[in-house]
CSV table of C-alpha atoms in Angstrom, one decimal:
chain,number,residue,atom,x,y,z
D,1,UNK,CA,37.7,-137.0,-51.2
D,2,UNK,CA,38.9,-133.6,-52.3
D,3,UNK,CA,38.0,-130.3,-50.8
D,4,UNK,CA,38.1,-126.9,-52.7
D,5,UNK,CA,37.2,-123.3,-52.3
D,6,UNK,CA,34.3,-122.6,-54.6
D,7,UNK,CA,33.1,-119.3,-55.5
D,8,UNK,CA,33.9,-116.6,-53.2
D,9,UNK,CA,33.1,-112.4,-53.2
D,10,UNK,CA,33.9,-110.0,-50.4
D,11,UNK,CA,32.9,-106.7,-50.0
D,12,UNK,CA,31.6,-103.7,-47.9
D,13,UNK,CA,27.4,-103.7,-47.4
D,14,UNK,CA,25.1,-101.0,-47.0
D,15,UNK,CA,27.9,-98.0,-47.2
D,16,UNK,CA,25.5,-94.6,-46.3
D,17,UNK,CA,26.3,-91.5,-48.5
D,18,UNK,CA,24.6,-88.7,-48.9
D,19,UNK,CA,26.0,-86.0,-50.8
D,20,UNK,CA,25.5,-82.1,-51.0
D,21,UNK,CA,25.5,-80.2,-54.1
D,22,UNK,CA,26.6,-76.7,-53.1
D,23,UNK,CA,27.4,-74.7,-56.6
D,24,UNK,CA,24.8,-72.9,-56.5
D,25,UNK,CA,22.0,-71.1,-54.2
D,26,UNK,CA,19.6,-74.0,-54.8
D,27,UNK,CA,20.9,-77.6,-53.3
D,28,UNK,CA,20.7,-80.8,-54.5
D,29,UNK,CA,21.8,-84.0,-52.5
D,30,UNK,CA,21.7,-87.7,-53.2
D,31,UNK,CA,21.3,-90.4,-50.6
D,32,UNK,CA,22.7,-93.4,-51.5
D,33,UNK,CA,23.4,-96.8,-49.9
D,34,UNK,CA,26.3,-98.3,-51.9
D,35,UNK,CA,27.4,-102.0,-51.3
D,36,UNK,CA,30.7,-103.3,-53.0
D,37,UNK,CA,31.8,-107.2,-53.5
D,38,UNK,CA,34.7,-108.1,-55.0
D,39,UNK,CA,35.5,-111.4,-56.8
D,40,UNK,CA,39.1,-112.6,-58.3
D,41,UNK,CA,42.1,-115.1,-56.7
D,42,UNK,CA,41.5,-114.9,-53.3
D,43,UNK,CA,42.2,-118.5,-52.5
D,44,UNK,CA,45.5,-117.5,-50.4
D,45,UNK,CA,43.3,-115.6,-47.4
D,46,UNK,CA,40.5,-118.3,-47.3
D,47,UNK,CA,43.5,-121.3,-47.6
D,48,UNK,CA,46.1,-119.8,-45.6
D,49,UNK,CA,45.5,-116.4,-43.9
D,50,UNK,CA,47.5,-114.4,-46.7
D,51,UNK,CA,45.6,-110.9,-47.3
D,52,UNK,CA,48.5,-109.6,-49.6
D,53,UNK,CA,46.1,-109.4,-52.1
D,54,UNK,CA,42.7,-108.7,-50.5
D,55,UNK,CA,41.6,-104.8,-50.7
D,56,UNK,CA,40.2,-104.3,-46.9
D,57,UNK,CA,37.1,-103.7,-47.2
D,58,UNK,CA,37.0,-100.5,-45.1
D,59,UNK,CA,39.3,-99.5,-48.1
D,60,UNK,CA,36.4,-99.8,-50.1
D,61,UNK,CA,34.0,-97.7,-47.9
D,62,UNK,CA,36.7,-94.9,-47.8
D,63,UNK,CA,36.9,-95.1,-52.1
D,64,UNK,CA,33.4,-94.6,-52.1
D,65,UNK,CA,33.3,-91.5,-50.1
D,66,UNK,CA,36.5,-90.1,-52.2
D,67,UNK,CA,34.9,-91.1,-55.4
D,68,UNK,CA,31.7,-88.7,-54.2
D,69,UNK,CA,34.1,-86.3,-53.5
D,70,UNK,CA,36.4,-86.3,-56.6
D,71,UNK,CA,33.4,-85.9,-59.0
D,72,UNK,CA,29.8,-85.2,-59.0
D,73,UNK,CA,28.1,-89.0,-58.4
D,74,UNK,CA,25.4,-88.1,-61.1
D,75,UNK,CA,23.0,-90.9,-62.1
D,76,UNK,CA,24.2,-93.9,-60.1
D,77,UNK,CA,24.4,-96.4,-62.7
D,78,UNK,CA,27.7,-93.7,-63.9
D,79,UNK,CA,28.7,-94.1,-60.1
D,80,UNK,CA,28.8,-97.8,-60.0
D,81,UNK,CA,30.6,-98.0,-62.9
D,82,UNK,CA,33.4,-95.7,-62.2
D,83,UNK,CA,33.6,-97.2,-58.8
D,84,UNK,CA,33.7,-101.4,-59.8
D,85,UNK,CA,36.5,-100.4,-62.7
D,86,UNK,CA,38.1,-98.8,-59.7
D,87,UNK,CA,38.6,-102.2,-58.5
D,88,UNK,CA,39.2,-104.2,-60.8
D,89,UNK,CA,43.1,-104.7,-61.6
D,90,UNK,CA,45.6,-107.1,-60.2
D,91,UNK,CA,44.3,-110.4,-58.7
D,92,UNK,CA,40.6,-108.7,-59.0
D,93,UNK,CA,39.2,-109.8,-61.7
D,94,UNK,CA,35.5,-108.4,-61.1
D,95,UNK,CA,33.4,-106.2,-59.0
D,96,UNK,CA,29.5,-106.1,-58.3
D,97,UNK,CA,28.1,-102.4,-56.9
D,98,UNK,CA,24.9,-102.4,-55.3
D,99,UNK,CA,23.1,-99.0,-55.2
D,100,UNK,CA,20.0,-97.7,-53.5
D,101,UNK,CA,19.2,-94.4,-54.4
D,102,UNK,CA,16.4,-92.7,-51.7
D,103,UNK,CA,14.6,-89.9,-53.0
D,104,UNK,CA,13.9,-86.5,-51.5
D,105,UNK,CA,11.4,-83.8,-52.8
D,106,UNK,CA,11.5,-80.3,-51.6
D,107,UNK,CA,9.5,-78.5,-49.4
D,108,UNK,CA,7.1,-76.2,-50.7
D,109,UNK,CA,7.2,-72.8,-49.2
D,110,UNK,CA,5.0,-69.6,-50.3
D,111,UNK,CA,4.2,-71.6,-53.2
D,112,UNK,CA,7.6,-72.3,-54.3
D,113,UNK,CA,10.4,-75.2,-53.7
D,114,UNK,CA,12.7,-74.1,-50.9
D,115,UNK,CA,16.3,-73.7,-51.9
D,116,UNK,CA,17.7,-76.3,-49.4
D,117,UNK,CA,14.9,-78.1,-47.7
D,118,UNK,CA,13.7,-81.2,-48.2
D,119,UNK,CA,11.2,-84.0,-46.9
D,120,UNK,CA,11.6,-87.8,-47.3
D,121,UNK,CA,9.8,-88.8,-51.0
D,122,UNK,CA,8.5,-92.5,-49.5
D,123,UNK,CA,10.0,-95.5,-49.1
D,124,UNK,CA,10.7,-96.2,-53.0
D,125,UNK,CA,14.1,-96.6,-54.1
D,126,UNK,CA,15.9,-96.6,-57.4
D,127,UNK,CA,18.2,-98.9,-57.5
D,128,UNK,CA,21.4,-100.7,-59.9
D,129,UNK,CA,23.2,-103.7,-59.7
D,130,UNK,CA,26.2,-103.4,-62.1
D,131,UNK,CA,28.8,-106.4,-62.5
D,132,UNK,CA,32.5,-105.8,-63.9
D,133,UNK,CA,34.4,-108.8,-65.6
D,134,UNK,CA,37.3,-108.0,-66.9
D,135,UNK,CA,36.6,-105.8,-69.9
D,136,UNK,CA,32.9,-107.0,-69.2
D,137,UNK,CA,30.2,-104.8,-67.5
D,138,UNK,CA,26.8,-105.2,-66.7
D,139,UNK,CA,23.9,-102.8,-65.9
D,140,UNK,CA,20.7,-103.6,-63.8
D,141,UNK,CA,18.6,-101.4,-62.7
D,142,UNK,CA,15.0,-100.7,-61.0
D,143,UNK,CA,13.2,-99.6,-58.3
D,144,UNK,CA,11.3,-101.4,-55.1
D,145,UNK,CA,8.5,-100.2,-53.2
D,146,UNK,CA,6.8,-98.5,-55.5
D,147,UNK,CA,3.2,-99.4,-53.9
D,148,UNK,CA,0.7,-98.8,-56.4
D,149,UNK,CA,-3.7,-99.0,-56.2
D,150,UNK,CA,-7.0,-99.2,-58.0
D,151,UNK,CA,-9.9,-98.8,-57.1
D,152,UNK,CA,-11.6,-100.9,-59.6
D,153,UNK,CA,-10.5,-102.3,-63.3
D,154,UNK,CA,-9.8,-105.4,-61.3
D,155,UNK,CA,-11.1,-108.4,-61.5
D,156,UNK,CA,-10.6,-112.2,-60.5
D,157,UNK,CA,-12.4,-115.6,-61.3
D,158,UNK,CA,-12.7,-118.8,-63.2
D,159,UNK,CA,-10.1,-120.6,-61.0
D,160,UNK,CA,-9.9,-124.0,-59.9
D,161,UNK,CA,-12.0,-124.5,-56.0
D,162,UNK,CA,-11.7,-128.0,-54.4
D,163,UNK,CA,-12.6,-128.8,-50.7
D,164,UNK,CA,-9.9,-125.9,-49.3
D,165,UNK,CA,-11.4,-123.1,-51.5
D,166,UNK,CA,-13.0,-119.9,-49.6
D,167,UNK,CA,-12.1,-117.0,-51.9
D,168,UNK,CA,-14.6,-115.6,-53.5
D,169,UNK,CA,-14.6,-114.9,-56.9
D,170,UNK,CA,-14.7,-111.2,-57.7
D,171,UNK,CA,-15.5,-109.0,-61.1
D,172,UNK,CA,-14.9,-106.1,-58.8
D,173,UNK,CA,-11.9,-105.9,-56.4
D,174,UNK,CA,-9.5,-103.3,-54.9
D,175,UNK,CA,-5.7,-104.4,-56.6
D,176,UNK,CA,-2.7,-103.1,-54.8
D,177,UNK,CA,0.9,-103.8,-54.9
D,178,UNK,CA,4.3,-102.7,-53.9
D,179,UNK,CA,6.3,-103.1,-57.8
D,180,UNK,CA,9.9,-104.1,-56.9
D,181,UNK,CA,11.4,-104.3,-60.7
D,182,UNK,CA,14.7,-104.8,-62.1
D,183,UNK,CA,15.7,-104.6,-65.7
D,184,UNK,CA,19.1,-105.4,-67.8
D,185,UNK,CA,20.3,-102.5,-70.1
D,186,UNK,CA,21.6,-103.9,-73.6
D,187,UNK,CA,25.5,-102.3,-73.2
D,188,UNK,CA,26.4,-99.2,-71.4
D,189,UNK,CA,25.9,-96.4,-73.2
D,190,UNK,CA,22.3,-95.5,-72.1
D,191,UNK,CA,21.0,-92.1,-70.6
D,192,UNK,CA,20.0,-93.4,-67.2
D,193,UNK,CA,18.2,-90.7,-66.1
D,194,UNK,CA,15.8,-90.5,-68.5
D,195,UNK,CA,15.5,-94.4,-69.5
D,196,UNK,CA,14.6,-94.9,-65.6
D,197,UNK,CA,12.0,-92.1,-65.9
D,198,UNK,CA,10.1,-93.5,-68.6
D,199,UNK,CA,10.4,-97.2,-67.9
D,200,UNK,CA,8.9,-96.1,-64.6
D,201,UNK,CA,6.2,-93.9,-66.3
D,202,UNK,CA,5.1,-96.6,-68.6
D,203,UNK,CA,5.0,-99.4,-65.9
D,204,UNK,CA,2.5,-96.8,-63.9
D,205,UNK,CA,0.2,-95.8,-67.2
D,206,UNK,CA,-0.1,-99.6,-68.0
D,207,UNK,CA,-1.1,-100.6,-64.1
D,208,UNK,CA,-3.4,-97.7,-64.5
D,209,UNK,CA,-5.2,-98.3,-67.6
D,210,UNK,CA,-5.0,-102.2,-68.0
D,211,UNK,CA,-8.9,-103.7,-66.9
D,212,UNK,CA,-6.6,-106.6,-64.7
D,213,UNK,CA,-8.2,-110.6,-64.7
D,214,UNK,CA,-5.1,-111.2,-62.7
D,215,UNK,CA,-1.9,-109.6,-60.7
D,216,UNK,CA,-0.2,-112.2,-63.2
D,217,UNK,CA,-1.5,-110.9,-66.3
D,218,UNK,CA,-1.0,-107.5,-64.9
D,219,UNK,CA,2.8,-108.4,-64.5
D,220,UNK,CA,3.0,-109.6,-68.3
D,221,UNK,CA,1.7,-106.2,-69.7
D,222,UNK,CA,3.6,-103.7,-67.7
D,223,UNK,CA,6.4,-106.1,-68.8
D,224,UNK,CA,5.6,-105.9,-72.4
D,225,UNK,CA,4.9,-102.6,-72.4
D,226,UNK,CA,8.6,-101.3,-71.2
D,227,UNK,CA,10.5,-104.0,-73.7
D,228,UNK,CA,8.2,-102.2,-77.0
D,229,UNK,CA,8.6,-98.8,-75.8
D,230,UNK,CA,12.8,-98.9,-74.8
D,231,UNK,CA,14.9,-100.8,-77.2
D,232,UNK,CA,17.6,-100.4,-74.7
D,233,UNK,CA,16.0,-102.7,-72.1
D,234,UNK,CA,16.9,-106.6,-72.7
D,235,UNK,CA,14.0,-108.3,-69.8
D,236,UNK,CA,12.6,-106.8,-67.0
D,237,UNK,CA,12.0,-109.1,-63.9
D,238,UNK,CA,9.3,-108.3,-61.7
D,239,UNK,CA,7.8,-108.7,-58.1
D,240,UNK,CA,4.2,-108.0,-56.7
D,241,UNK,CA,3.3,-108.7,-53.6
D,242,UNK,CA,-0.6,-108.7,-53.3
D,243,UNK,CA,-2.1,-106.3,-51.1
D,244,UNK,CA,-5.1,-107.7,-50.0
D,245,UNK,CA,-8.2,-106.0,-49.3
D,246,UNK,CA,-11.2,-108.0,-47.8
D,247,UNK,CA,-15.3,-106.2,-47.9
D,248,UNK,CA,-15.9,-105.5,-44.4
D,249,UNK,CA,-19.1,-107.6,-43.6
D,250,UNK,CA,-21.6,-105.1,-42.4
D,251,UNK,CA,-24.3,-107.3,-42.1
D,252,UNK,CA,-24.0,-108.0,-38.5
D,253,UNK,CA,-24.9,-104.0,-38.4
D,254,UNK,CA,-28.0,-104.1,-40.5
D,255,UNK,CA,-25.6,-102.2,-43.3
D,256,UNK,CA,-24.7,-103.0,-46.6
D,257,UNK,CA,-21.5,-102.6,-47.9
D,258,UNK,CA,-20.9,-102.0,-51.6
D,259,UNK,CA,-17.3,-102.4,-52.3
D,260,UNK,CA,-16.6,-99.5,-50.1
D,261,UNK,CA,-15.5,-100.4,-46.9
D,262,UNK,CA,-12.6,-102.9,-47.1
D,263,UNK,CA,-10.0,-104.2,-44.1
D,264,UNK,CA,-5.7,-104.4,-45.6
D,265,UNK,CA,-4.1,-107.3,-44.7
D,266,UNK,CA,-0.9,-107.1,-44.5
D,267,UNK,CA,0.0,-111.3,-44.5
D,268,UNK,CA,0.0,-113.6,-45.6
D,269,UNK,CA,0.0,-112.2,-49.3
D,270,UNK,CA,-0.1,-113.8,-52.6
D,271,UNK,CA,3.6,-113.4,-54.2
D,272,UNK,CA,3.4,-113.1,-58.2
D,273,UNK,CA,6.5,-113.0,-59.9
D,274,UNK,CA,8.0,-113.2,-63.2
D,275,UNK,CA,10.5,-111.8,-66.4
D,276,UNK,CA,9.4,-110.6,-69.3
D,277,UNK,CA,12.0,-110.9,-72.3
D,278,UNK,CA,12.8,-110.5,-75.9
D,279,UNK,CA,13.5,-113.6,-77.7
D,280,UNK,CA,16.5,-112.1,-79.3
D,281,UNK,CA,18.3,-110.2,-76.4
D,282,UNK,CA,21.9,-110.9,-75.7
D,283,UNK,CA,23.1,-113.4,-73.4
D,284,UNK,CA,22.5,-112.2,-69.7
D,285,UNK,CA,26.3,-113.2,-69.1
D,286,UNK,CA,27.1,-112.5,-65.3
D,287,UNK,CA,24.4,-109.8,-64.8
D,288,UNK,CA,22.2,-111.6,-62.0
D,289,UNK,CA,24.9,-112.4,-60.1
């Protein structure tokens, strides 16, 4: 029986940076959390010990920080970029940057934003996963919790019951979520910035304005929506949690409640997921992974 090293990364996780942008009387930062694998012949530490060729990975921590330093990070799909082709030379053969970006809005003072004060936008984040291979490179980007609600335009029925069923079916419901989605560029040369601005506008307007049967055909039409409207974006994967939200019963109270008080729970929760894709997009390559 043979025994072999199969595939292998290393890398530094969850690197915090947050960066000031002092040119000017008015700030801006970016807070980032920036995670770094890298791939290539690294069979002689794993077989014998050797690190002569692995880059330590508080190396790669410290290249991050310099590379915030050296140059404005800009959108972080750019960063990410810059920073895997950083690494990628000698017995490193590829690189996969991980990017969170958290968001900050500024607080409103007198009426106006304040120069240099800021307060915490939510939990979203932006995100990008980009893969380097060689002369290859891959772009993923996204966001997750984005948590999203309507008040009505929901319904669901017309599915199967058998001696377990107790949901009732509804032409009437409450449908929230929390939209974690990721979507692979076609190429490189994109404008980040405002691609991720619209593909997140258009997934909102279509949550908004769909009547929803189902979270799953809900899924499909925010999906559909981003591919016709931005030619640059090959499939878009996306995750939605189900936040439930039960009628109260009031009865017990001599009340009646008309879809107005509800109770969130918060598990268990239905898990819809699913990619949307155009039948002619370019092989995926090493972009998931």
């Amino acid at each position: 029986m043979a025994i072999t090293l199969g595939p292998n990364q290393y890398g530094k996780a969850e690197v915090r940076l947050v960066t000031v942008n002092r040119s000017g009387p008015v700030h801006a930062i970016k807070d980032l959390t920036v995670s770094t694998s890298l791939r290539g012949d690294l069979a002689a530490t794993h077989l014998t010990g050797d690190n002569a060729g692995v880059l330590a990975t508080d190396t790669q921590k410290n290249t991050v920080y310099a590379f915030a330093k050296q140059a404005p990070v800009g959108e972080i799909e750019d960063f990410a970029l810059r920073l895997a082709r950083h690494f990628v030379h000698g017995n490193i053969t590829g690189a996969r940057i991980l990017i969170d970006e958290h968001g900050w809005d500024r607080i409103t003072v007198d009426g106006k934003p304040h120069d240099h004060s800021f307060s915490r936008a939510g939990d979203e984040k932006r995100t990008t996963a980009v893969t380097i291979d060689g002369d290859r490179a891959w772009v993923v980007s996204g966001l997750r919790d984005l948590v999203v609600l309507k008040s009505t335009g929901s319904e669901f029925h017309g599915f199967p019951r058998d001696e377990y069923t107790t949901l009732a079916e509804t032409d009437d419901r409450i449908l929230a979520t929390a939209v974690t989605a990721r979507w692979r560029y076609q190429g490189s040369e994109v404008d980040w910035g405002k691609s991720f601005t619209e593909i997140r506008r258009i997934m909102l307007e279509k949550f908004a304005t769909l009547h929803s049967y189902s979270l799953q055909q809900t899924l499909y039409a925010m999906g559909e929506a981003v591919l016709r409207a931005r030619p640059e974006v090959a499939e878009i994967r996306l995750s939605l949690p189900n936040r439930h939200h039960f009628l109260v019963d009031l009865s017990p109270f001599g009340l009646e409640n008309d879809n107005e008080v509800f109770y969130a729970a918060d598990r268990p929760y239905g898990l819809i997921e699913g990619t949307v894709q155009r039948d002619d997009a370019e092989d995926p390559g090493l972009a998931w992974s």
